[in-house]
Amino acid sequence: MTLGPFSKVCKNADDLLSKVFPSVGSDGAAQESQTLKVEVKSANGLKNVVEASRKNQGAITASVEPSLTCDKCHGSFSAKVKSDSSVDVTITGNNVAKVDGLTVEVKAGLGAGVSVTPKVEFANDTVNTSVELAYPLGAEQKDGPKVDASLLFAYENFRIGGAATIKIADVNAAQAQFGAAYVQQDLLAGASVCWNGESKKYKVNAVFHHQLADLAADLVVKGSWEPSVGTNVTIGVQHKINESTSTKAKVNQAGAVGLALSTKVNSNVSLDLGSQFALGDLNDQKIALGVTLSN
């Protein structure tokens, strides 16, 4: 099986603690939201996604994203048009130059400014490595170009790797992460150390994810520690009621509680409902509602 990137080693655990629940804004507060998503697929590889969302009673944002996947030519194309008049175009080629596992992707963003982001990734069953260059153009793109690189190795049940983001104009502001994990079919235990060159601070993360097959449940414990900030721990549980419905609950040491329900109403309609509130203030509850329609 092809090894995924370093950033997705703990994806299932992260999704359990974040998906469906209200998202968290830059100020750390939960955001109320409503989302409607419509997906239309055809047998020839053409797909169209229309999405509209609203957060904290603000303005409605929307996007239309047609895409085409061509198995014979080992590539795909997508163009995402947003309500703010910006457009994101992505072209991907797989097994480039007849090299199995070599992927080349080019993204172009057109809006207030223009950005071009080429990416090269190589992956097989023991290694995943990638390099991405984000090159913004225009007066409003103040940060300048940056490089994202990641590397992940697998040996039996062990994963070890790292990732870094480097701003060309300010190398000292680089961000880096190094981590290791032990992975089984129903168990993941991992830890990582992150360094932020801008703030000159580091952070230690740890995660434990256990799938309890007999109970049709998942348990996730995620913690972090920062100097001058201290420890933060979140515990999450997911229970699969049947093939189409699951519930989730999470709580952190600050007393923030999240409850969520995901259900497939029928073969074409999926419903996600999540809430988050503080144990000390039950009236301050944030709701996230998502509806997906697909053929």
Short mmCIF file of C-alpha atoms in Angstrom, two decimals:
data_model
loop_
_atom_site.label_atom_id
_atom_site.label_comp_id
_atom_site.label_asym_id
_atom_site.label_seq_id
_atom_site.Cartn_x
_atom_site.Cartn_y
_atom_site.Cartn_z
CA MET A 1 0.00 0.00 0.00
CA THR A 2 1.33 3.44 -0.92
CA LEU A 3 2.49 5.44 2.09
CA GLY A 4 0.64 8.71 2.70
CA PRO A 5 2.38 12.01 3.55
CA PHE A 6 3.76 12.96 6.98
CA SER A 7 0.87 15.38 7.57
CA LYS A 8 -1.69 12.57 7.38
CA VAL A 9 -0.18 10.00 9.75
CA CYS A 10 -2.69 11.03 12.45
CA LYS A 11 -5.48 12.10 10.06
CA ASN A 12 -8.15 9.71 11.40
CA ALA A 13 -7.54 10.84 14.98
CA ASP A 14 -7.56 14.52 13.95
CA ASP A 15 -10.78 14.08 11.96
CA LEU A 16 -12.52 12.44 14.92
CA LEU A 17 -11.79 15.53 17.04
CA SER A 18 -12.54 18.14 14.39
CA LYS A 19 -14.89 17.04 11.59
CA VAL A 20 -18.60 17.77 12.10
CA PHE A 21 -17.87 19.81 15.25
CA PRO A 22 -17.95 23.63 15.03
CA SER A 23 -14.64 24.89 13.66
CA VAL A 24 -12.35 27.03 15.79
CA GLY A 25 -11.47 30.56 14.69
CA SER A 26 -8.15 32.36 14.98
CA ASP A 27 -9.21 33.65 18.41
CA GLY A 28 -9.69 30.08 19.68
CA ALA A 29 -13.48 30.39 19.91
CA ALA A 30 -15.91 27.93 18.31
CA GLN A 31 -17.74 29.20 15.22
CA GLU A 32 -21.39 28.60 14.43
CA SER A 33 -21.83 27.48 10.82
CA GLN A 34 -24.22 26.16 8.19
CA THR A 35 -22.98 24.32 5.10
CA LEU A 36 -24.70 22.93 2.02
CA LYS A 37 -22.69 20.77 -0.37
CA VAL A 38 -23.88 19.26 -3.66
CA GLU A 39 -21.76 16.68 -5.51
CA VAL A 40 -22.58 15.44 -9.02
CA LYS A 41 -20.43 12.69 -10.57
CA SER A 42 -20.49 11.05 -13.98
CA ALA A 43 -19.06 7.76 -15.24
CA ASN A 44 -16.52 9.51 -17.50
CA GLY A 45 -14.61 11.01 -14.53
CA LEU A 46 -16.32 14.39 -14.50
CA LYS A 47 -17.31 15.73 -11.09
CA ASN A 48 -18.89 19.01 -10.01
CA VAL A 49 -19.04 20.27 -6.42
CA VAL A 50 -21.14 23.26 -5.37
CA GLU A 51 -20.73 24.45 -1.78
CA ALA A 52 -22.22 27.31 0.22
CA SER A 53 -21.47 28.13 3.86
CA ARG A 54 -22.01 30.76 6.51
CA LYS A 55 -20.14 31.31 9.77
CA ASN A 56 -21.24 33.25 12.85
CA GLN A 57 -24.19 34.85 11.03
CA GLY A 58 -21.77 36.50 8.60
CA ALA A 59 -21.89 36.70 4.83
CA ILE A 60 -22.56 33.58 2.78
CA THR A 61 -19.54 32.26 0.89
CA ALA A 62 -19.93 29.90 -2.06
CA SER A 63 -17.83 28.01 -4.58
CA VAL A 64 -18.25 25.89 -7.70
CA GLU A 65 -15.57 23.31 -8.48
CA PRO A 66 -15.74 21.22 -11.65
CA SER A 67 -13.04 18.57 -11.99
CA LEU A 68 -12.05 15.85 -14.44
CA THR A 69 -10.04 12.71 -13.68
CA CYS A 70 -8.54 10.81 -16.60
CA ASP A 71 -7.32 7.31 -15.71
CA LYS A 72 -5.86 6.66 -19.14
CA CYS A 73 -3.71 9.81 -19.08
CA HIS A 74 -2.93 9.45 -15.35
CA GLY A 75 -4.00 12.97 -14.52
CA SER A 76 -6.71 15.29 -13.23
CA PHE A 77 -7.83 18.90 -13.61
CA SER A 78 -9.98 21.09 -11.38
CA ALA A 79 -11.00 24.74 -11.25
CA LYS A 80 -12.60 26.17 -8.10
CA VAL A 81 -14.47 29.45 -8.59
CA LYS A 82 -15.27 31.28 -5.33
CA SER A 83 -17.81 33.95 -4.48
CA ASP A 84 -15.01 36.47 -3.80
CA SER A 85 -14.15 36.26 -7.54
CA SER A 86 -10.98 34.26 -6.95
CA VAL A 87 -10.19 31.06 -8.87
CA ASP A 88 -7.99 28.11 -7.88
CA VAL A 89 -6.82 25.87 -10.74
CA THR A 90 -5.10 22.53 -10.07
CA ILE A 91 -3.46 20.20 -12.62
CA THR A 92 -2.11 16.85 -11.40
CA GLY A 93 -0.12 14.18 -13.20
CA ASN A 94 0.47 10.71 -11.71
CA ASN A 95 3.29 8.26 -12.56
CA VAL A 96 5.05 11.07 -14.41
CA ALA A 97 7.75 10.00 -16.91
CA LYS A 98 6.52 6.44 -16.33
CA VAL A 99 7.93 6.48 -12.79
CA ASP A 100 5.55 4.67 -10.46
CA GLY A 101 4.67 6.83 -7.46
CA LEU A 102 5.91 10.13 -8.93
CA THR A 103 3.26 12.87 -8.88
CA VAL A 104 3.60 16.41 -10.20
CA GLU A 105 0.97 18.99 -9.29
CA VAL A 106 0.65 22.65 -10.24
CA LYS A 107 -1.80 25.01 -8.53
CA ALA A 108 -2.57 28.53 -9.68
CA GLY A 109 -4.53 31.03 -7.62
CA LEU A 110 -6.12 34.02 -9.33
CA GLY A 111 -7.67 36.77 -7.20
CA ALA A 112 -6.39 39.91 -5.50
CA GLY A 113 -2.98 38.56 -6.41
CA VAL A 114 -1.65 35.67 -8.42
CA SER A 115 0.12 32.63 -6.97
CA VAL A 116 1.72 29.61 -8.61
CA THR A 117 2.46 26.51 -6.53
CA PRO A 118 4.26 23.58 -8.16
CA LYS A 119 4.64 20.38 -6.12
CA VAL A 120 6.58 17.16 -6.67
CA GLU A 121 5.79 14.06 -4.61
CA PHE A 122 7.19 10.54 -4.65
CA ALA A 123 5.57 7.72 -2.70
CA ASN A 124 5.77 3.95 -2.42
CA ASP A 125 5.13 1.51 0.41
CA THR A 126 8.15 2.62 2.50
CA VAL A 127 8.71 6.32 1.80
CA ASN A 128 6.78 9.49 1.00
CA THR A 129 8.61 12.70 0.19
CA SER A 130 7.44 15.96 -1.33
CA VAL A 131 8.63 19.49 -2.09
CA GLU A 132 6.25 22.37 -2.79
CA LEU A 133 7.08 25.94 -3.78
CA ALA A 134 4.42 28.60 -3.21
CA TYR A 135 5.27 31.62 -5.36
CA PRO A 136 2.90 34.59 -4.88
CA LEU A 137 2.89 37.50 -7.30
CA GLY A 138 1.41 40.96 -6.91
CA ALA A 139 1.53 43.80 -4.39
CA GLU A 140 -0.84 42.16 -1.91
CA GLN A 141 1.29 39.03 -1.56
CA LYS A 142 3.58 40.35 1.20
CA ASP A 143 5.10 37.12 2.52
CA GLY A 144 6.95 36.21 -0.65
CA PRO A 145 7.74 32.70 -1.85
CA LYS A 146 8.00 29.79 0.58
CA VAL A 147 8.99 26.14 0.40
CA ASP A 148 7.13 23.25 2.05
CA ALA A 149 8.98 19.96 2.30
CA SER A 150 8.14 16.70 4.05
CA LEU A 151 9.64 13.23 4.43
CA LEU A 152 8.18 10.07 5.96
CA PHE A 153 9.70 6.60 6.33
CA ALA A 154 7.89 3.37 7.23
CA TYR A 155 9.48 0.28 8.74
CA GLU A 156 7.04 -2.46 9.68
CA ASN A 157 4.64 -0.73 12.13
CA PHE A 158 6.82 2.33 12.74
CA ARG A 159 6.59 5.73 11.06
CA ILE A 160 9.19 8.45 11.40
CA GLY A 161 9.52 11.74 9.55
CA GLY A 162 9.29 15.49 9.53
CA ALA A 163 8.12 18.56 7.67
CA ALA A 164 9.30 22.15 7.30
CA THR A 165 8.01 25.45 5.94
CA ILE A 166 10.68 27.98 4.95
CA LYS A 167 10.06 31.56 3.86
CA ILE A 168 12.67 32.49 1.26
CA ALA A 169 12.81 36.11 2.48
CA ASP A 170 13.18 35.16 6.16
CA VAL A 171 14.79 31.76 6.70
CA ASN A 172 14.96 32.36 10.47
CA ALA A 173 11.15 32.32 10.61
CA ALA A 174 11.02 28.70 9.45
CA GLN A 175 8.57 26.26 11.01
CA ALA A 176 9.57 22.63 11.46
CA GLN A 177 8.05 19.46 12.87
CA PHE A 178 9.58 16.08 13.66
CA GLY A 179 7.56 13.07 14.76
CA ALA A 180 7.34 9.31 15.17
CA ALA A 181 4.42 6.91 15.51
CA TYR A 182 3.58 3.26 16.02
CA VAL A 183 0.74 2.15 13.75
CA GLN A 184 -1.38 -1.00 13.70
CA GLN A 185 -4.72 -1.69 12.05
CA ASP A 186 -6.63 -0.63 15.17
CA LEU A 187 -4.03 1.36 17.11
CA LEU A 188 -1.94 4.49 16.69
CA ALA A 189 0.40 6.10 19.21
CA GLY A 190 2.60 8.99 18.20
CA ALA A 191 4.42 12.13 19.31
CA SER A 192 5.93 15.15 17.59
CA VAL A 193 7.92 18.28 18.38
CA CYS A 194 7.15 21.52 16.54
CA TRP A 195 9.36 24.60 16.26
CA ASN A 196 8.11 28.06 15.25
CA GLY A 197 11.00 30.23 14.12
CA GLU A 198 8.81 33.35 14.12
CA SER A 199 7.83 33.15 17.78
CA LYS A 200 10.96 31.20 18.81
CA LYS A 201 8.77 28.70 20.66
CA TYR A 202 8.38 24.95 20.51
CA LYS A 203 5.44 22.66 21.19
CA VAL A 204 5.21 18.96 22.02
CA ASN A 205 2.22 16.95 20.76
CA ALA A 206 1.08 13.41 21.54
CA VAL A 207 -1.82 11.32 20.25
CA PHE A 208 -3.34 7.93 21.03
CA HIS A 209 -6.07 6.39 18.84
CA HIS A 210 -7.60 2.98 19.52
CA GLN A 211 -10.36 1.38 17.46
CA LEU A 212 -12.50 -0.86 19.69
CA ALA A 213 -14.02 -3.27 17.16
CA ASP A 214 -16.11 -5.18 19.70
CA LEU A 215 -17.82 -1.94 20.77
CA ALA A 216 -17.91 -0.39 17.27
CA ALA A 217 -16.17 2.59 18.83
CA ASP A 218 -13.04 4.74 18.60
CA LEU A 219 -11.13 6.38 21.44
CA VAL A 220 -8.78 9.31 20.87
CA VAL A 221 -6.63 11.10 23.43
CA LYS A 222 -4.67 14.09 22.16
CA GLY A 223 -2.41 16.31 24.21
CA SER A 224 0.04 19.16 23.76
CA TRP A 225 2.49 21.06 25.93
CA GLU A 226 4.05 24.49 25.42
CA PRO A 227 6.34 26.50 27.67
CA SER A 228 4.43 29.40 29.30
CA VAL A 229 1.15 27.88 28.07
CA GLY A 230 1.10 24.51 29.79
CA THR A 231 -0.71 21.30 28.96
CA ASN A 232 -3.87 20.86 26.91
CA VAL A 233 -5.64 17.49 26.69
CA THR A 234 -8.68 16.52 24.60
CA ILE A 235 -10.49 13.17 24.82
CA GLY A 236 -12.84 12.07 22.05
CA VAL A 237 -15.08 9.03 21.54
CA GLN A 238 -16.90 7.90 18.39
CA HIS A 239 -19.57 5.20 18.32
CA LYS A 240 -20.85 3.67 15.11
CA ILE A 241 -24.52 2.88 15.66
CA ASN A 242 -24.96 1.21 12.27
CA GLU A 243 -23.57 1.43 8.73
CA SER A 244 -25.10 4.86 8.14
CA THR A 245 -25.07 6.60 11.54
CA SER A 246 -22.37 7.50 14.05
CA THR A 247 -22.15 9.75 17.12
CA LYS A 248 -19.18 11.56 18.59
CA ALA A 249 -18.35 13.33 21.85
CA LYS A 250 -15.26 15.17 23.04
CA VAL A 251 -14.15 17.17 26.07
CA ASN A 252 -11.00 19.07 26.95
CA GLN A 253 -9.52 20.05 30.29
CA ALA A 254 -10.93 23.57 29.99
CA GLY A 255 -14.46 22.14 30.11
CA ALA A 256 -15.34 22.63 26.43
CA VAL A 257 -17.69 19.83 25.35
CA GLY A 258 -18.56 18.79 21.80
CA LEU A 259 -21.35 16.49 20.62
CA ALA A 260 -21.91 15.40 17.03
CA LEU A 261 -24.12 13.20 14.86
CA SER A 262 -23.43 12.03 11.31
CA THR A 263 -26.05 10.09 9.39
CA LYS A 264 -26.77 9.06 5.82
CA VAL A 265 -30.48 9.78 5.40
CA ASN A 266 -30.55 7.82 2.13
CA SER A 267 -28.15 6.97 -0.70
CA ASN A 268 -28.06 10.62 -1.81
CA VAL A 269 -28.36 12.72 1.36
CA SER A 270 -25.94 12.96 4.29
CA LEU A 271 -26.51 15.08 7.41
CA ASP A 272 -23.89 16.28 9.92
CA LEU A 273 -24.86 18.08 13.12
CA GLY A 274 -22.34 19.21 15.71
CA SER A 275 -22.44 21.41 18.81
CA GLN A 276 -19.90 22.78 21.23
CA PHE A 277 -20.44 24.45 24.60
CA ALA A 278 -18.69 25.16 27.89
CA LEU A 279 -19.73 23.23 30.99
CA GLY A 280 -19.82 26.51 32.91
CA ASP A 281 -22.07 28.28 30.38
CA LEU A 282 -24.61 26.01 28.68
CA ASN A 283 -26.33 28.99 27.06
CA ASP A 284 -23.27 29.80 24.94
CA GLN A 285 -23.67 26.92 22.50
CA LYS A 286 -22.36 26.90 18.94
CA ILE A 287 -24.03 24.73 16.28
CA ALA A 288 -22.54 23.42 13.04
CA LEU A 289 -24.98 22.01 10.46
CA GLY A 290 -23.85 20.39 7.24
CA VAL A 291 -25.93 18.81 4.46
CA THR A 292 -24.39 16.93 1.52
CA LEU A 293 -26.34 15.92 -1.59
CA SER A 294 -24.67 13.51 -4.01
CA ASN A 295 -25.65 11.26 -6.87
#
